[in-house]
mmCIF file of C-alpha atoms in Angstrom:
data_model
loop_
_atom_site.group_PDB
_atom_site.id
_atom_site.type_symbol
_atom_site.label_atom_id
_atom_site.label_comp_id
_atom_site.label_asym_id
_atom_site.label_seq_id
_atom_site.Cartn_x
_atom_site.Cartn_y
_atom_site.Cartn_z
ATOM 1 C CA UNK A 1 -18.747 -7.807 14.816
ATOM 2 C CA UNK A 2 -20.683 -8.018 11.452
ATOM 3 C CA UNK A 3 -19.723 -5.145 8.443
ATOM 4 C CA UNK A 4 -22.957 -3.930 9.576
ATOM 5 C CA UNK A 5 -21.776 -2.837 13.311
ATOM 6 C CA UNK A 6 -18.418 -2.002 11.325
ATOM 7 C CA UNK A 7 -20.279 0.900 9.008
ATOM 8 C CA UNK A 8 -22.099 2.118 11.832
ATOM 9 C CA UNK A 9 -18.785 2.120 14.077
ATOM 10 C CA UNK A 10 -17.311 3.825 11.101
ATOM 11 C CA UNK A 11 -19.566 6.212 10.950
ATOM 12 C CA UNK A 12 -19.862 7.762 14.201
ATOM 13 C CA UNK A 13 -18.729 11.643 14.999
ATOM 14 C CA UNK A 14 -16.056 9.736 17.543
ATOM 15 C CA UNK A 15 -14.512 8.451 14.826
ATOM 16 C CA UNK A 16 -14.876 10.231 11.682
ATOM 17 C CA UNK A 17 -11.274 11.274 10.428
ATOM 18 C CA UNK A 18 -9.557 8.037 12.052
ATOM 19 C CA UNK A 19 -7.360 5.514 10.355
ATOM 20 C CA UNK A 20 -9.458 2.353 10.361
ATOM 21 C CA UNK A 21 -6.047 0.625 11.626
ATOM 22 C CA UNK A 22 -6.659 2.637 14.851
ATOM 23 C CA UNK A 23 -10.339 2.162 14.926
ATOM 24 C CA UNK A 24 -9.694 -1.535 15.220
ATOM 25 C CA UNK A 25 -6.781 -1.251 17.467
ATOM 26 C CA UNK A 26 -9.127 0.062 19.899
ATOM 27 C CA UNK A 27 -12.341 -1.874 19.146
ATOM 28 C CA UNK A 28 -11.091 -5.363 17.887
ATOM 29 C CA UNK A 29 -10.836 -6.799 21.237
ATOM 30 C CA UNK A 30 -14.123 -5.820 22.406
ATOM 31 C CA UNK A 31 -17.372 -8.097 21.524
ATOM 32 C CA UNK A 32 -20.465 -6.473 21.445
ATOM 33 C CA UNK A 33 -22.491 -6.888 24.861
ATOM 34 C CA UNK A 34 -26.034 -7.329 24.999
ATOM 35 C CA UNK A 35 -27.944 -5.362 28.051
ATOM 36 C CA UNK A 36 -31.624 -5.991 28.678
ATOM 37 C CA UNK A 37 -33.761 -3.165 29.921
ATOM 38 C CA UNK A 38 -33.366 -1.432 33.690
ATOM 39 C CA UNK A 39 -29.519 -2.330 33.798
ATOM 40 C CA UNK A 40 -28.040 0.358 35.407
ATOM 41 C CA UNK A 41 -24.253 0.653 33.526
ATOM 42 C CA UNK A 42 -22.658 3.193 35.709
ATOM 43 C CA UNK A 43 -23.426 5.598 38.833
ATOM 44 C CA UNK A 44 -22.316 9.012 39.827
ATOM 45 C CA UNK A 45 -19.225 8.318 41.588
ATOM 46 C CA UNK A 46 -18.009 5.501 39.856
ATOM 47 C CA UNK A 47 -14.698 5.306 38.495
ATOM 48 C CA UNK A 48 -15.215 6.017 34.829
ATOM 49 C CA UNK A 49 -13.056 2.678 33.941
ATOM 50 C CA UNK A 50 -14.922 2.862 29.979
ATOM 51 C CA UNK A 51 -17.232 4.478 27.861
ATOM 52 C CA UNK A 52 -19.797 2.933 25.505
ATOM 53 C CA UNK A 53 -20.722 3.079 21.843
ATOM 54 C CA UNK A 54 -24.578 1.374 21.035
ATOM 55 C CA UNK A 55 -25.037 -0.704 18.075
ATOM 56 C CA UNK A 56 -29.128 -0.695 18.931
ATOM 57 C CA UNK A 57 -31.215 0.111 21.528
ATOM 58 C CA UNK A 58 -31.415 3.112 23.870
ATOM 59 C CA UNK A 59 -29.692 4.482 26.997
ATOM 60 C CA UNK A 60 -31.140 6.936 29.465
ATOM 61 C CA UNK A 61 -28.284 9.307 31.340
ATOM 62 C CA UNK A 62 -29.953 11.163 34.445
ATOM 63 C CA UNK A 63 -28.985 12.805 37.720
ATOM 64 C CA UNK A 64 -30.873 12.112 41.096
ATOM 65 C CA UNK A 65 -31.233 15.086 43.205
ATOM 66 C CA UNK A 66 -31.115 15.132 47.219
ATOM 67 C CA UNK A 67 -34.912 14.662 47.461
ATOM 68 C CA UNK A 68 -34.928 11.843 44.865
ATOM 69 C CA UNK A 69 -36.219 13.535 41.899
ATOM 70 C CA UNK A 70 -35.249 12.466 38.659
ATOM 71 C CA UNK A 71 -34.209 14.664 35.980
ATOM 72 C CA UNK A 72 -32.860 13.597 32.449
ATOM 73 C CA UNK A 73 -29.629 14.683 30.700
ATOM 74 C CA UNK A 74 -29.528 12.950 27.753
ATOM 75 C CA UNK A 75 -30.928 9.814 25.712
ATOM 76 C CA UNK A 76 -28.611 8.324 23.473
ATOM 77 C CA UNK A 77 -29.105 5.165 20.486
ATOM 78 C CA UNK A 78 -27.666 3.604 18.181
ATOM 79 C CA UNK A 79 -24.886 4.703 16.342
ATOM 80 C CA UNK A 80 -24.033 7.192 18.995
ATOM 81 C CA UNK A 81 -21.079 7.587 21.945
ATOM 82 C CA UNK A 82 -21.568 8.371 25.619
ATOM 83 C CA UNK A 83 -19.205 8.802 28.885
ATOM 84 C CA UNK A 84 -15.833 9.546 26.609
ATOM 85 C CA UNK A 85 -15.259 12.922 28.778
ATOM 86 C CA UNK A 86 -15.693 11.502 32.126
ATOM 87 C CA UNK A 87 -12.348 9.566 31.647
ATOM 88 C CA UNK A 88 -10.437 12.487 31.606
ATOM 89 C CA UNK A 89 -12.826 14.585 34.341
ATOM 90 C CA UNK A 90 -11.600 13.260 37.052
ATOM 91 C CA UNK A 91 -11.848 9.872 36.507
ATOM 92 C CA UNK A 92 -15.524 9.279 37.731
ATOM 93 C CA UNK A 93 -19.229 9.566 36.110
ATOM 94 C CA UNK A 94 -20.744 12.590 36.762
ATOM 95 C CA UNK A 95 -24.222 11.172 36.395
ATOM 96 C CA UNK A 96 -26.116 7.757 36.554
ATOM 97 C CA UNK A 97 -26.824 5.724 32.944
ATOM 98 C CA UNK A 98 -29.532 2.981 32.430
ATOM 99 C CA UNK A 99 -30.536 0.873 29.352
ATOM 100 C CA UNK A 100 -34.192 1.881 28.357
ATOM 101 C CA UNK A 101 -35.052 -0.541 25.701
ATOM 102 C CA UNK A 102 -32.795 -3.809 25.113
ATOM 103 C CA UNK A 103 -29.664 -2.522 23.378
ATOM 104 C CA UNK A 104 -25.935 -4.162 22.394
ATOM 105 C CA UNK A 105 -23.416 -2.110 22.744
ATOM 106 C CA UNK A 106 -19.567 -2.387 22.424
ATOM 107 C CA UNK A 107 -17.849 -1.569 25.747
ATOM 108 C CA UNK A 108 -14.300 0.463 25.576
ATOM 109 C CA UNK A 109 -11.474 0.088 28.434
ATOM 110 C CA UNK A 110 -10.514 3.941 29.186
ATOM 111 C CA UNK A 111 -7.085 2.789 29.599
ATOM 112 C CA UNK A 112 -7.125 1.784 26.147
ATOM 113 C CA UNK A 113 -8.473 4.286 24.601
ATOM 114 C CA UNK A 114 -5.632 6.440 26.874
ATOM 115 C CA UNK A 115 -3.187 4.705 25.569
ATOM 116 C CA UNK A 116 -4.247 5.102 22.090
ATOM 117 C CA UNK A 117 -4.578 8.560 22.203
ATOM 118 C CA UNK A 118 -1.047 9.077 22.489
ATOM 119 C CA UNK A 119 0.005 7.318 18.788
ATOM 120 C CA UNK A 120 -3.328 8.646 17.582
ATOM 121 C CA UNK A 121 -3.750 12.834 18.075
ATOM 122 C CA UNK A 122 -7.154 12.318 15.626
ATOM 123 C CA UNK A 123 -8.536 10.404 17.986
ATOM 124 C CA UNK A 124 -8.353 12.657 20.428
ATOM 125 C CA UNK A 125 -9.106 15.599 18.051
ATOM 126 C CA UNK A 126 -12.562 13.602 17.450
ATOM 127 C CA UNK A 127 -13.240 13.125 21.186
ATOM 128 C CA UNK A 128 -13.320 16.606 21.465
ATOM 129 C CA UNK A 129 -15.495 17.245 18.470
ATOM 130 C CA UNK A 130 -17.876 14.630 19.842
ATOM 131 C CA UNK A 131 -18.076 16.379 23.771
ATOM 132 C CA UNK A 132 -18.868 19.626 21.702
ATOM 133 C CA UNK A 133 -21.918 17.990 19.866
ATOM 134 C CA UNK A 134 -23.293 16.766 23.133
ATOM 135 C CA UNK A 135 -22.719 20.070 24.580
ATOM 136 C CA UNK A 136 -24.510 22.276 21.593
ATOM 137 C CA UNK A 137 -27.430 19.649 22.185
ATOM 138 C CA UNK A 138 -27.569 20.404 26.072
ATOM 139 C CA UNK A 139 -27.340 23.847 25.378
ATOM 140 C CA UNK A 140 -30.310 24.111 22.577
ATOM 141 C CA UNK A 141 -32.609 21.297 24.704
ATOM 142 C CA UNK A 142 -32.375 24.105 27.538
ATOM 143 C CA UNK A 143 -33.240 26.717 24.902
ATOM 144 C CA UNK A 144 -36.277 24.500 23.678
ATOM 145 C CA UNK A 145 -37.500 24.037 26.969
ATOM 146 C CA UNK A 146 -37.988 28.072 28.013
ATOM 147 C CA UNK A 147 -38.890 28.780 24.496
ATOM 148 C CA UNK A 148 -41.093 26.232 23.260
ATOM 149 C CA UNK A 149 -44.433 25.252 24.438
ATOM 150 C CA UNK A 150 -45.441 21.815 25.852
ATOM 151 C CA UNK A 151 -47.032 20.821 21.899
ATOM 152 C CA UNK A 152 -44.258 22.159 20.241
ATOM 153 C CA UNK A 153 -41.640 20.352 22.462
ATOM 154 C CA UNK A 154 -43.634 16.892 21.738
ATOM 155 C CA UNK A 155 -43.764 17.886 17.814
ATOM 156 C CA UNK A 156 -40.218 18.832 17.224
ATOM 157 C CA UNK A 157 -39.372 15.251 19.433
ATOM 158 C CA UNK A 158 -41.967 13.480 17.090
ATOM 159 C CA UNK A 159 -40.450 14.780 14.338
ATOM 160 C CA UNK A 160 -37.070 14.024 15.126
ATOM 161 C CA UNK A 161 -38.225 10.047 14.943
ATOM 162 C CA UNK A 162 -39.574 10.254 11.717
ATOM 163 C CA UNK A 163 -37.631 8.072 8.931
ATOM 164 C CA UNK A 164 -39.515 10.269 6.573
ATOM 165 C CA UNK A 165 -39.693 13.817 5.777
ATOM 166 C CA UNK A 166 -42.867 14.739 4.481
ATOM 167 C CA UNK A 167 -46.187 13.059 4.092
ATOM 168 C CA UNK A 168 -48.061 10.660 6.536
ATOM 169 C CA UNK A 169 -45.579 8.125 8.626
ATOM 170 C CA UNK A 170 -46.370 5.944 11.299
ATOM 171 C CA UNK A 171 -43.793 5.578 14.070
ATOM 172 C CA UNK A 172 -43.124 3.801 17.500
ATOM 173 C CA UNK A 173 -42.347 5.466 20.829
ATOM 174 C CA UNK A 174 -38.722 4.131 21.774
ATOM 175 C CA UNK A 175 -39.477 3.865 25.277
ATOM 176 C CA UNK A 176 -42.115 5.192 28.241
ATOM 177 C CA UNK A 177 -44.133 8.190 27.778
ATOM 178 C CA UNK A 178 -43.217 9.381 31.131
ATOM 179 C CA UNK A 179 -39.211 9.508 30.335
ATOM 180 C CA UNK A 180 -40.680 11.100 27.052
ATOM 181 C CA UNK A 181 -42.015 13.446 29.505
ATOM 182 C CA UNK A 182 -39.096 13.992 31.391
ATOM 183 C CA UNK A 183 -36.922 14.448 28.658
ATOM 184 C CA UNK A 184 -38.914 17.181 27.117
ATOM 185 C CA UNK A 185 -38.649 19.126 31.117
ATOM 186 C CA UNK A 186 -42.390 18.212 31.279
ATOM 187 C CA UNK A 187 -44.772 16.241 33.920
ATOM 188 C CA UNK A 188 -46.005 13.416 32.873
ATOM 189 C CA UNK A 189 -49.717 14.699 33.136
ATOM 190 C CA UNK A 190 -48.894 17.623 31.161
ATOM 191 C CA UNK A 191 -47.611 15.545 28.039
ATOM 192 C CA UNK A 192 -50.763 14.069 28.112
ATOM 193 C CA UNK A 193 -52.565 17.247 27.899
ATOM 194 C CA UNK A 194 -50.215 18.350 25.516
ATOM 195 C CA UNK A 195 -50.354 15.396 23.629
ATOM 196 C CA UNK A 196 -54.095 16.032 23.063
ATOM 197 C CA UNK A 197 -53.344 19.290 21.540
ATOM 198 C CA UNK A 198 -51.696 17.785 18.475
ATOM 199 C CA UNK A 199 -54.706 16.040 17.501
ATOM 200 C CA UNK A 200 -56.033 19.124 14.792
ATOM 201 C CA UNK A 201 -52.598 18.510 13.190
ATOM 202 C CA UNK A 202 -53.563 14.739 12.434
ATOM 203 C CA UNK A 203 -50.992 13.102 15.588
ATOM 204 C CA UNK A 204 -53.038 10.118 16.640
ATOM 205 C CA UNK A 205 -51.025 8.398 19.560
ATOM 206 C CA UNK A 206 -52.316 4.474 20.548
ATOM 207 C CA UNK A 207 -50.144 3.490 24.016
ATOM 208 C CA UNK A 208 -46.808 3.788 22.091
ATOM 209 C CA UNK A 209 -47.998 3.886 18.270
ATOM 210 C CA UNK A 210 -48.058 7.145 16.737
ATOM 211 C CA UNK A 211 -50.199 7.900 13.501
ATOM 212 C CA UNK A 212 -48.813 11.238 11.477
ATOM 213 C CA UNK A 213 -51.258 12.276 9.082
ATOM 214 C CA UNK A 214 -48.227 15.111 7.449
ATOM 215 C CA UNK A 215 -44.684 15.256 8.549
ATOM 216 C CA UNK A 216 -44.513 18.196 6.853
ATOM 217 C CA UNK A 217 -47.272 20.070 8.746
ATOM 218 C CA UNK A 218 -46.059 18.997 11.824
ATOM 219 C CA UNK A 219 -42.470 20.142 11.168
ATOM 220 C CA UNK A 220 -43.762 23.818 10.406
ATOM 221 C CA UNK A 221 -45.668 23.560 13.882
ATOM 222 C CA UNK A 222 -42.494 22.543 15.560
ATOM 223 C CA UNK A 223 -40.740 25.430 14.001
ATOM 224 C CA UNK A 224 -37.912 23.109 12.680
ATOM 225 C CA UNK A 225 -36.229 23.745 9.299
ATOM 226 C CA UNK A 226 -35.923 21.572 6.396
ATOM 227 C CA UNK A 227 -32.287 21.546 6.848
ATOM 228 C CA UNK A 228 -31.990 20.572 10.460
ATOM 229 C CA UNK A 229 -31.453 17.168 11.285
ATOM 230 C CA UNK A 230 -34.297 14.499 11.617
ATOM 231 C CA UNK A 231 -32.976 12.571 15.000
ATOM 232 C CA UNK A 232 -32.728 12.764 18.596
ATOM 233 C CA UNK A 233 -29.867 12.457 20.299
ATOM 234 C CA UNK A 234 -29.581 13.730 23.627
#
């Protein structure tokens, strides 16, 4: 891995407030893997044998119910950890996880990240911490949903991809409107409606190009504060 990967490594909630000496002991074996998009990484039911931290790229974790509907948990990218908690739950995934754009990510053994655990209490201090975050996420998307109309859901998401925080910015869809759609607890025909609705408030969307004419103005219509994060995670 580059100092690039190592920053962003370093940076992540899973590992905030761990020696780098254990950071490595538990990454420095692993070369970053390279996935192209519609590889499925895991199953439910599959022994959870690692978990997986993305260096770029996108990851799509969903549940299939009896009658084959799809429903979406969670979206993570780069920078961010998924599947820690299923190591020690049971020992298998509780969902399914497929790459939605072409990602690299760095692979990690559960049994050793187990075994560092035991010389490393931080490490499993931030595990927790990290679990948590995904949890408050699950817990305000559900709130969004009930709360927030179908315009308002797509705003706050468009926001949350914005680099900047006020003024015009131009932006790229990370992957298919309809997971968009699916994400947000929608149907894909209603996003498009919905879509539609944000054109007053200068959102011009071109297949996966979207034209903001003010961040700011569509922040306010989302109802998101200036002090709330700018990204999407789950």
């Amino acid at each position: 891995m580059d100092q690039v990967d190592w920053k962003l490594i370093k940076s992540a909630p899973l590992f905030d407030g761990v020696p780098d000496e254990a950071v490595m002991r538990l990454i420095g074996n692993h070369a970053p893997k390279s996935f192209n998009k519609g590889t499925v990484l895991f199953q439910k039911g599959d022994i959870a044998s690692a978990f997986y931290f993305i260096l770029d790229g996108w990851v799509k974790i969903y549940r299939i119910s009896p009658v084959g509907s799809e429903t979406v948990v969670g979206l993570f990218t780069r920078g961010e950890s998924f599947a820690e908690a299923a190591m020690f739950n049971g020992g298998q995934y509780p969902v399914d996880a497929e790459i939605v754009s072409p990602s690299r990510m760095l692979c990690i053994h559960a049994n050793t990240f187990r075994t560092l655990v035991h010389d490393e209490p931080d490490l499993a201090l931030a595990m927790l911490a990290s679990c948590s975050k995904h949890l408050k996420f699950l817990v305000e998307q559900l709130e969004q949903i009930k709360l927030l109309s179908a315009p308002r859901r797509i705003a706050d998401f468009l926001v949350g991809l914005c680099p900047a925080t006020s003024g015009p910015c131009k932006i790229t869809l990370p992957y298919e409107k309809s997971l968009i759609a699916n994400r947000l607890g929608m149907q894909p025909e209603s996003f498009s409606r919905a879509i539609t609705k944000l054109r007053p408030l200068g959102v011009v969307v071109e297949r996966e190009h979207v034209d903001i004419a003010d961040v700011t103005t569509l922040k306010q219509y989302a109802g998101r504060h200036d002090d709330e994060p700018g990204h999407n995670t789950l």
